Coordinates of C-alpha atoms in Angstrom, one line a residue:
M1 CA 107.5 87.1 16.4
Y2 CA 108.5 83.5 16.0
S3 CA 109.9 81.2 13.3
L4 CA 109.7 77.4 12.9
G5 CA 112.5 75.2 11.7
F6 CA 111.9 71.6 10.4
D7 CA 114.9 69.3 10.1
I8 CA 113.9 66.2 8.0
G9 CA 116.5 63.5 8.7
S10 CA 116.6 59.9 7.9
S11 CA 116.6 58.9 11.6
S12 CA 114.2 61.5 12.9
V13 CA 112.4 64.8 12.3
K14 CA 113.2 67.7 14.6
V15 CA 111.1 70.8 15.0
A16 CA 112.4 74.0 16.7
L17 CA 110.7 77.3 17.6
L18 CA 112.8 80.4 17.5
D19 CA 112.0 83.7 19.2
V20 CA 113.1 86.1 16.5
T21 CA 113.4 89.0 18.8
T22 CA 115.8 87.4 21.3
G23 CA 117.4 84.9 18.8
K24 CA 116.8 82.1 21.4
A25 CA 115.2 78.7 21.0
V26 CA 111.8 78.5 22.7
N27 CA 111.3 74.8 22.5
S28 CA 112.2 71.8 20.3
A29 CA 111.2 68.2 19.9
F30 CA 111.9 65.2 17.6
Y31 CA 110.1 62.1 16.5
P32 CA 110.3 59.1 16.4
K33 CA 112.0 58.5 19.7
E34 CA 113.5 55.4 18.1
E35 CA 115.1 55.6 14.6
M36 CA 112.8 56.0 11.7
A37 CA 112.5 52.9 9.6
I38 CA 114.6 52.6 6.4
L39 CA 113.3 50.0 3.9
S40 CA 115.8 47.8 2.2
P41 CA 114.0 45.6 -0.3
Q42 CA 117.4 44.5 -1.7
A43 CA 121.0 44.8 -0.6
E44 CA 122.4 48.3 -1.0
W45 CA 118.9 49.8 -1.3
A46 CA 117.5 52.4 1.1
E47 CA 114.0 53.8 0.9
Q48 CA 111.6 55.7 3.2
N49 CA 108.0 56.6 2.9
P50 CA 107.6 60.4 2.6
S51 CA 104.4 60.0 4.7
D52 CA 106.6 58.9 7.6
W53 CA 108.5 62.3 7.5
W54 CA 105.2 64.1 7.5
N55 CA 103.6 62.2 10.3
N56 CA 106.7 62.5 12.5
L57 CA 106.8 66.3 11.7
K58 CA 103.3 66.6 12.9
L59 CA 104.0 64.8 16.2
A60 CA 107.1 66.9 16.9
L61 CA 105.3 70.1 16.0
K62 CA 102.5 69.2 18.3
D63 CA 104.9 68.8 21.2
V64 CA 106.6 72.1 20.5
L65 CA 103.3 74.0 20.3
A66 CA 102.0 72.3 23.5
A67 CA 105.2 73.3 25.4
S68 CA 105.3 76.9 24.1
D69 CA 103.0 79.5 25.6
I70 CA 102.8 81.8 22.5
D71 CA 100.1 83.3 20.3
K72 CA 100.3 81.2 17.1
S73 CA 99.4 84.2 15.0
T74 CA 102.9 85.5 15.8
I75 CA 104.6 82.6 13.9
K76 CA 105.6 84.2 10.7
S77 CA 108.0 81.9 8.9
I78 CA 108.9 78.2 8.3
G79 CA 112.3 76.9 7.3
I80 CA 113.2 73.4 6.1
S81 CA 116.4 71.4 6.4
Y82 CA 116.5 68.0 4.8
Q83 CA 118.5 64.8 4.1
M84 CA 120.4 65.4 0.9
H85 CA 120.3 63.5 -2.4
G86 CA 116.9 61.8 -1.9
L87 CA 114.3 61.4 -4.7
V88 CA 110.5 61.8 -4.3
T89 CA 108.3 61.3 -7.4
V90 CA 104.7 62.4 -7.7
D91 CA 102.0 62.2 -10.4
K92 CA 99.8 64.9 -11.8
N93 CA 97.6 64.8 -8.7
G94 CA 100.6 65.2 -6.4
E95 CA 100.4 61.7 -5.1
V96 CA 103.6 59.9 -4.3
L97 CA 104.3 57.1 -6.8
R98 CA 106.8 55.0 -4.8
P99 CA 108.9 55.2 -1.6
A100 CA 111.6 57.8 -1.7
I101 CA 115.1 56.6 -2.7
I102 CA 117.3 58.2 0.0
W103 CA 120.9 59.4 0.3
C104 CA 122.4 56.1 1.5
D105 CA 120.9 54.0 -1.4
S106 CA 123.6 52.7 -3.7
R107 CA 121.6 51.2 -6.6
A108 CA 122.3 53.9 -9.2
I109 CA 126.1 53.9 -9.1
E110 CA 126.5 52.2 -12.5
Y111 CA 124.2 54.7 -14.2
G112 CA 126.2 57.7 -12.8
N113 CA 129.5 56.1 -13.8
R114 CA 128.3 55.5 -17.3
A115 CA 127.0 59.1 -17.7
F116 CA 130.3 60.4 -16.4
E117 CA 132.0 58.7 -19.3
E118 CA 129.4 59.4 -21.9
I119 CA 128.9 63.1 -21.1
G120 CA 132.6 63.4 -20.5
E121 CA 134.6 63.7 -17.3
E122 CA 135.9 67.1 -18.1
H123 CA 132.4 68.5 -18.9
C124 CA 130.8 66.9 -15.7
L125 CA 133.5 68.2 -13.4
S126 CA 133.9 71.7 -14.9
H127 CA 130.2 72.3 -15.4
M128 CA 128.5 70.3 -12.6
L129 CA 131.6 70.1 -10.3
N130 CA 130.9 66.5 -9.7
S131 CA 130.4 63.1 -11.3
P132 CA 126.7 62.2 -11.6
G133 CA 127.6 59.4 -9.3
N134 CA 124.9 58.0 -7.1
F135 CA 123.1 61.3 -6.7
T136 CA 119.4 62.2 -7.3
A137 CA 119.6 62.4 -11.1
S138 CA 121.1 58.9 -11.3
K139 CA 118.4 57.5 -9.0
L140 CA 115.8 58.9 -11.4
K141 CA 117.6 57.2 -14.2
W142 CA 117.4 53.9 -12.3
I143 CA 113.6 54.3 -12.1
K144 CA 113.4 55.1 -15.8
E145 CA 115.3 51.9 -16.7
N146 CA 113.9 49.5 -14.0
E147 CA 110.4 50.9 -13.3
P148 CA 109.3 52.3 -16.7
E149 CA 105.5 52.3 -15.8
T150 CA 106.3 54.4 -12.7
F151 CA 108.6 56.7 -14.7
A152 CA 105.9 57.3 -17.3
R153 CA 103.5 58.6 -14.6
I154 CA 106.0 61.1 -13.0
H155 CA 104.8 64.6 -13.2
K156 CA 107.5 66.2 -11.0
I157 CA 110.5 65.1 -9.0
M158 CA 111.3 66.5 -5.6
L159 CA 114.0 66.4 -3.0
P160 CA 112.8 65.5 0.6
G161 CA 112.7 69.2 1.6
D162 CA 110.7 70.1 -1.6
Y163 CA 108.2 67.4 -0.6
I164 CA 107.7 68.8 2.9
A165 CA 107.3 72.3 1.4
Y166 CA 104.7 70.9 -1.0
K167 CA 102.8 69.4 1.9
L168 CA 102.8 72.7 3.6
S169 CA 101.8 75.0 0.7
G170 CA 100.6 72.8 -2.2
D171 CA 103.3 74.4 -4.4
I172 CA 105.9 72.2 -6.0
V173 CA 109.1 74.2 -6.2
T174 CA 112.8 73.6 -5.7
T175 CA 116.1 75.6 -5.3
K176 CA 119.3 75.8 -7.2
G177 CA 121.1 74.4 -4.2
G178 CA 118.8 71.4 -4.2
L179 CA 119.3 70.8 -7.9
S180 CA 123.1 71.1 -7.5
E181 CA 122.9 68.4 -4.7
G182 CA 121.1 66.1 -7.2
I183 CA 123.8 66.9 -9.9
F184 CA 121.2 68.6 -12.2
W185 CA 122.8 72.1 -12.1
D186 CA 125.3 73.5 -14.6
F187 CA 127.3 76.2 -12.8
K188 CA 128.7 77.6 -16.0
T189 CA 125.4 78.2 -17.8
Q190 CA 123.5 78.8 -14.5
T191 CA 120.7 76.5 -15.7
V192 CA 119.6 72.9 -15.4
S193 CA 122.2 70.8 -17.3
K194 CA 120.9 70.1 -20.8
E195 CA 123.7 67.5 -21.3
L196 CA 122.6 65.5 -18.3
L197 CA 118.9 65.7 -19.2
N198 CA 119.7 64.5 -22.8
N199 CA 122.0 61.7 -21.7
Y200 CA 119.5 60.4 -19.1
G201 CA 116.5 60.9 -21.3
F202 CA 114.6 63.2 -19.0
S203 CA 112.2 66.0 -19.9
E204 CA 113.0 69.3 -18.3
G205 CA 109.3 69.4 -17.4
V206 CA 109.9 67.0 -14.4
I207 CA 112.0 69.8 -12.7
P208 CA 109.9 72.0 -10.4
T209 CA 109.9 75.8 -10.6
I210 CA 113.1 77.1 -9.2
K211 CA 113.1 79.5 -6.2
E212 CA 115.9 81.2 -4.3
T213 CA 117.0 79.6 -1.0
F214 CA 116.0 82.7 1.0
E215 CA 112.7 84.0 -0.3
I216 CA 109.0 83.3 0.2
Q217 CA 108.6 80.0 -1.7
G218 CA 105.0 79.4 -0.7
L219 CA 102.4 80.0 2.1
L220 CA 100.9 77.6 4.5
S221 CA 97.6 76.5 3.0
S222 CA 94.4 76.7 4.9
E223 CA 93.9 73.0 4.7
T224 CA 97.3 72.1 6.1
A225 CA 97.1 74.9 8.7
K226 CA 94.1 73.1 10.2
E227 CA 96.0 69.8 10.1
L228 CA 98.9 71.3 12.0
D229 CA 96.9 73.6 14.3
L230 CA 98.6 76.7 12.9
N231 CA 97.4 79.9 11.3
P232 CA 97.3 79.9 7.5
G233 CA 99.5 82.1 5.4
I234 CA 102.8 81.5 7.3
A235 CA 105.7 82.0 4.8
I236 CA 107.8 79.0 3.8
S237 CA 110.9 81.1 3.2
Y238 CA 114.0 78.9 3.4
R239 CA 115.1 75.4 2.5
A240 CA 118.5 73.7 2.2
G241 CA 120.1 70.2 2.4
D242 CA 121.3 69.2 5.9
Q243 CA 125.0 69.9 5.4
P244 CA 124.6 73.4 3.8
N245 CA 122.1 74.1 6.5
N246 CA 124.5 72.9 9.2
A247 CA 127.0 75.4 7.9
L248 CA 124.3 78.1 7.9
S249 CA 123.4 77.1 11.5
L250 CA 127.1 77.8 12.5
N251 CA 127.2 81.1 10.5
V252 CA 129.6 79.6 7.9
L253 CA 128.8 81.6 4.8
N254 CA 132.0 83.2 3.5
P255 CA 135.0 81.8 1.6
G256 CA 137.5 80.3 4.0
E257 CA 135.0 79.4 6.6
V258 CA 134.6 75.8 7.6
A259 CA 131.9 73.8 9.4
A260 CA 132.1 70.2 10.7
T261 CA 129.8 67.5 12.1
A262 CA 130.8 64.1 13.6
G263 CA 127.8 61.9 14.2
T264 CA 127.4 58.4 12.8
S265 CA 129.3 59.8 9.8
G266 CA 131.4 62.9 9.7
V267 CA 131.5 65.9 7.4
V268 CA 133.8 68.8 6.9
Y269 CA 132.2 71.5 4.8
G270 CA 134.2 74.5 3.5
V271 CA 132.9 77.6 1.6
S272 CA 134.7 78.7 -1.6
D273 CA 134.2 81.3 -4.2
Q274 CA 136.0 79.3 -6.9
L275 CA 134.5 76.9 -9.4
K276 CA 137.0 74.2 -8.4
Y277 CA 136.7 70.4 -8.1
D278 CA 138.6 67.3 -7.2
P279 CA 139.5 65.4 -10.4
A280 CA 139.1 62.1 -8.5
S281 CA 135.7 63.1 -7.1
R282 CA 136.8 62.3 -3.6
I283 CA 135.0 65.4 -2.3
N284 CA 131.9 67.1 -3.7
T285 CA 131.0 70.7 -4.4
F286 CA 127.4 72.0 -4.3
A287 CA 125.8 75.4 -4.3
H288 CA 125.9 76.9 -0.8
V289 CA 122.8 78.6 0.7
N290 CA 124.0 82.0 -0.3
H291 CA 125.2 81.2 -3.8
T292 CA 124.0 83.5 -6.5
N293 CA 124.7 84.0 -10.2
I294 CA 126.9 87.0 -9.4
D295 CA 128.7 85.8 -6.2
N296 CA 129.9 82.2 -6.2
R297 CA 129.4 80.5 -2.8
L298 CA 130.2 76.8 -3.1
G299 CA 130.1 74.3 -0.4
V300 CA 133.0 71.8 -0.7
M301 CA 132.0 68.7 1.2
L302 CA 134.1 65.9 2.7
C303 CA 132.2 62.9 4.0
I304 CA 133.6 60.2 6.2
N305 CA 131.2 57.3 6.7
G306 CA 133.1 55.7 9.6
T307 CA 133.0 58.3 12.4
G308 CA 130.8 58.1 15.5
I309 CA 129.7 54.6 14.4
L310 CA 133.2 53.3 15.3
N311 CA 132.9 54.8 18.8
S312 CA 129.4 53.4 19.1
W313 CA 130.7 49.9 18.0
L314 CA 133.4 50.0 20.7
R315 CA 130.9 50.9 23.4
K316 CA 128.7 48.0 22.4
N317 CA 131.4 45.4 21.9
V318 CA 134.4 46.5 24.0
A319 CA 133.3 48.9 26.7
A320 CA 129.7 47.8 27.4
D321 CA 130.2 48.7 31.1
L322 CA 131.0 52.3 30.3
D323 CA 129.0 55.3 29.0
Y324 CA 130.6 57.7 26.5
V325 CA 131.8 60.1 29.2
Q326 CA 133.6 57.2 31.0
M327 CA 135.0 56.0 27.7
N328 CA 136.4 59.5 27.1
H329 CA 138.0 59.5 30.6
E330 CA 139.7 56.2 29.9
A331 CA 140.9 57.4 26.6
E332 CA 142.3 60.6 28.1
A333 CA 144.5 58.5 30.5
V334 CA 146.5 57.4 27.4
K335 CA 149.0 59.8 26.0
P336 CA 148.6 61.2 22.4
G337 CA 149.7 58.7 19.8
S338 CA 148.3 55.8 21.7
D339 CA 151.7 54.2 22.2
G340 CA 151.9 53.3 18.6
L341 CA 148.4 51.7 18.3
L342 CA 146.6 52.7 15.1
M343 CA 143.0 52.3 14.0
L344 CA 141.5 53.0 10.6
P345 CA 137.8 53.8 11.0
F346 CA 136.6 52.8 7.5
G347 CA 134.1 50.0 8.5
N348 CA 130.8 51.6 7.3
G349 CA 130.8 51.1 3.6
A350 CA 132.6 52.5 0.6
E351 CA 134.4 55.8 1.3
R352 CA 134.2 58.4 -1.4
V353 CA 137.4 60.1 -0.1
L354 CA 139.1 56.7 -0.8
K355 CA 137.8 56.7 -4.4
N356 CA 134.9 54.5 -3.3
E357 CA 137.1 51.8 -1.9
N358 CA 135.8 49.9 1.2
P359 CA 139.0 48.8 3.1
G360 CA 137.1 48.0 6.3
A361 CA 138.2 49.1 9.8
T362 CA 141.7 48.0 10.9
V363 CA 143.6 47.8 14.2
K364 CA 147.4 47.9 13.7
N365 CA 150.4 47.3 16.0
L366 CA 148.4 45.8 18.9
N367 CA 150.8 44.8 21.6
F368 CA 149.4 42.5 24.3
N369 CA 152.0 43.5 26.8
L370 CA 151.5 47.3 26.4
H371 CA 148.1 48.2 25.2
R372 CA 144.9 48.3 27.3
R373 CA 141.3 49.1 26.6
G374 CA 142.0 52.8 27.0
H375 CA 144.5 52.5 24.1
L376 CA 141.8 51.1 21.8
L377 CA 139.4 53.8 22.8
R378 CA 142.0 56.6 22.2
A379 CA 143.3 55.1 19.0
A380 CA 139.8 55.0 17.6
Q381 CA 139.2 58.7 18.3
E382 CA 142.6 59.5 16.9
G383 CA 141.9 57.4 13.8
I384 CA 138.6 59.3 13.2
A385 CA 140.5 62.7 13.6
F386 CA 143.2 61.4 11.2
S387 CA 140.5 60.5 8.6
F388 CA 139.3 64.1 8.8
K389 CA 142.8 65.4 8.4
Y390 CA 143.3 63.1 5.4
G391 CA 140.2 64.5 3.7
M392 CA 141.1 68.0 4.6
E393 CA 144.4 67.6 2.7
V394 CA 142.2 66.7 -0.4
M395 CA 140.1 69.8 0.2
E396 CA 143.2 72.0 0.3
Q397 CA 143.7 71.1 -3.4
T398 CA 140.4 72.9 -4.2
G399 CA 141.5 76.0 -2.2
I400 CA 139.9 75.2 1.2
E401 CA 142.4 76.2 3.9
T402 CA 141.2 75.1 7.3
N403 CA 142.3 77.4 10.1
V404 CA 139.1 77.6 12.1
I405 CA 136.5 74.9 12.3
R406 CA 133.0 75.6 13.7
A407 CA 130.9 72.8 15.0
G408 CA 127.9 72.2 17.2
K409 CA 128.7 70.9 20.7
A410 CA 127.3 67.4 20.0
N411 CA 128.2 63.8 19.1
M412 CA 132.0 63.3 18.8
F413 CA 132.6 67.0 19.5
L414 CA 131.5 66.3 23.1
S415 CA 134.7 64.2 23.4
P416 CA 137.8 66.2 24.7
V417 CA 140.1 63.6 23.1
F418 CA 138.5 63.8 19.6
R419 CA 138.2 67.6 19.4
Q420 CA 141.7 68.2 20.8
T421 CA 143.3 65.6 18.5
L422 CA 141.5 67.2 15.5
S423 CA 142.7 70.6 16.6
D424 CA 146.3 69.4 17.1
I425 CA 146.7 67.4 13.9
S426 CA 145.0 69.9 11.7
G427 CA 146.5 73.0 13.3
S428 CA 143.0 74.5 13.5
T429 CA 141.2 76.3 16.2
I430 CA 137.8 74.6 16.9
E431 CA 134.8 76.8 17.9
L432 CA 131.8 75.0 19.5
Y433 CA 128.3 76.4 19.4
E434 CA 124.9 75.4 20.9
T435 CA 122.8 75.1 17.8
D436 CA 121.3 72.5 15.5
G437 CA 119.8 72.1 12.1
A438 CA 116.2 72.8 13.0
L439 CA 117.2 76.0 14.8
G440 CA 119.4 77.0 11.8
A441 CA 116.5 76.5 9.5
A442 CA 114.3 78.7 11.7
R443 CA 116.9 81.5 11.5
G444 CA 117.2 81.1 7.7
A445 CA 113.4 81.3 7.3
A446 CA 113.2 84.4 9.5
Y447 CA 115.8 86.1 7.2
G448 CA 114.0 84.8 4.1
A449 CA 110.7 86.2 5.2
G450 CA 112.3 89.6 6.0
L451 CA 112.0 89.3 9.8
Y452 CA 115.7 90.0 9.9
N453 CA 117.3 92.7 7.8
S454 CA 120.5 90.6 7.1
I455 CA 122.0 87.2 7.7
E456 CA 124.4 88.9 10.1
E457 CA 121.5 90.1 12.2
A458 CA 119.9 86.6 12.1
F459 CA 123.1 85.2 13.7
S460 CA 124.1 88.0 16.0
S461 CA 122.8 86.1 19.0
L462 CA 124.6 82.9 18.1
E463 CA 126.8 82.1 21.1
K464 CA 130.2 80.5 21.1
V465 CA 130.4 78.1 24.1
E466 CA 134.0 76.7 23.8
V467 CA 137.2 77.2 21.9
I468 CA 139.8 74.4 21.5
S469 CA 143.3 75.4 20.3
P470 CA 146.3 73.2 19.3
I471 CA 148.5 72.1 22.2
P472 CA 152.1 72.3 20.8
E473 CA 153.5 69.5 23.0
N474 CA 151.0 67.0 21.5
I475 CA 151.8 67.7 17.9
D476 CA 155.1 65.8 17.4
A477 CA 153.6 62.5 18.7
L478 CA 150.4 62.9 16.6
E479 CA 152.3 63.8 13.4
V480 CA 154.3 60.6 13.7
A481 CA 151.1 58.6 14.4
Y482 CA 149.4 60.3 11.5
E483 CA 152.2 59.5 9.0
N484 CA 152.2 55.8 10.2
W485 CA 148.4 55.8 9.8
K486 CA 148.6 57.1 6.3
R487 CA 151.1 54.4 5.4
E488 CA 148.7 51.7 6.5
L489 CA 145.9 53.4 4.5
I490 CA 147.9 53.5 1.3

């Protein structure tokens, strides 16, 4: 038996095929080969056409099926991972009314800030665990205030993953996890927040039927099966936002477990069983994939915008003659602490962990007689690791103790300098795995469809490929560098 995983990102759509029996990936593919277009009609706006997600899904799926010598009737489940916080609106005929407003769009900030005050900071934080901020609910409020004709035609709202599931099955449904990502969910009443709906002037009728994360949420329709060259009736049995799904992909499900990613931006995602929050909203808390009304499983999420994008900028502008492996070698030739050179990586927009400040990237203590290019390359990677450590200190205030970090062996975690620095400065062991979001979604779907008897069984074949532990002799120099780095930040 086989399970498909669809990972709907803002850059590309990835499809993976999992052999349920062996727990191994059969094939995977992604489209487009260049980054998907993001529309920006005005500054700070970011939109995508949902049809682009669907068309790229079809292309990636076609490649996977062509490369896989399997009987399609043995594909029994489909799981979906998706970019968080987006907003898709459809009319009574299920037609998309406008381009989706995606996660990195900033137009709705003022509406979220106003609702935070009007509903009450204490109520928002204790019930929804977040400020309404710039999340999905506030984006819908923006449409209501600025595109009233469109708002009047809205039959249902969807997150990006809900839309893909709708295209597959014809059923418009969502999950508690998705609603919590949009800041619609009240964790104390275990319902959609009446206070938020009333404040924003939304009818509860725009909210789709709510399903569990792991269950059969719909079946592949005959019409869509023909379009995708699949058999009808395949169970759509899992969906989650990309960061909760990344944690699932790494088998991070229980209180005290932590997952991380470090691509263009970076995320540390810890699981808690406590309804806690950061009063300054520097980190966010959402329902994790295995959250229930009985057992709290909350994902506490730190996001750093300026992560791999700094390393990429250096390659383009400082080390154009090197590839990333060569950059890492040059950085490794410099001792920990970079001989006093410091770099703050915050050059990719306002940082939530800095209370939405945008200080920009900074290089400090540059000495023309001492520092070489290798110092810049190492200081950048140390600065990224320091930003993770800074955010992890905020996370500790909500009960997330980071002793072991699990990550996919990809992006910045391919760098020995970055991963060793993060291990040394955080005191954490880092475990690396060969997995990704599409494969995690396929595993989740197989469990949701009953192809595995437990989540533990679904992840029994997940292989740890490398372990990084703190090196004691590095720690003193890095702790001095980190304290100096924090002083520059403050």
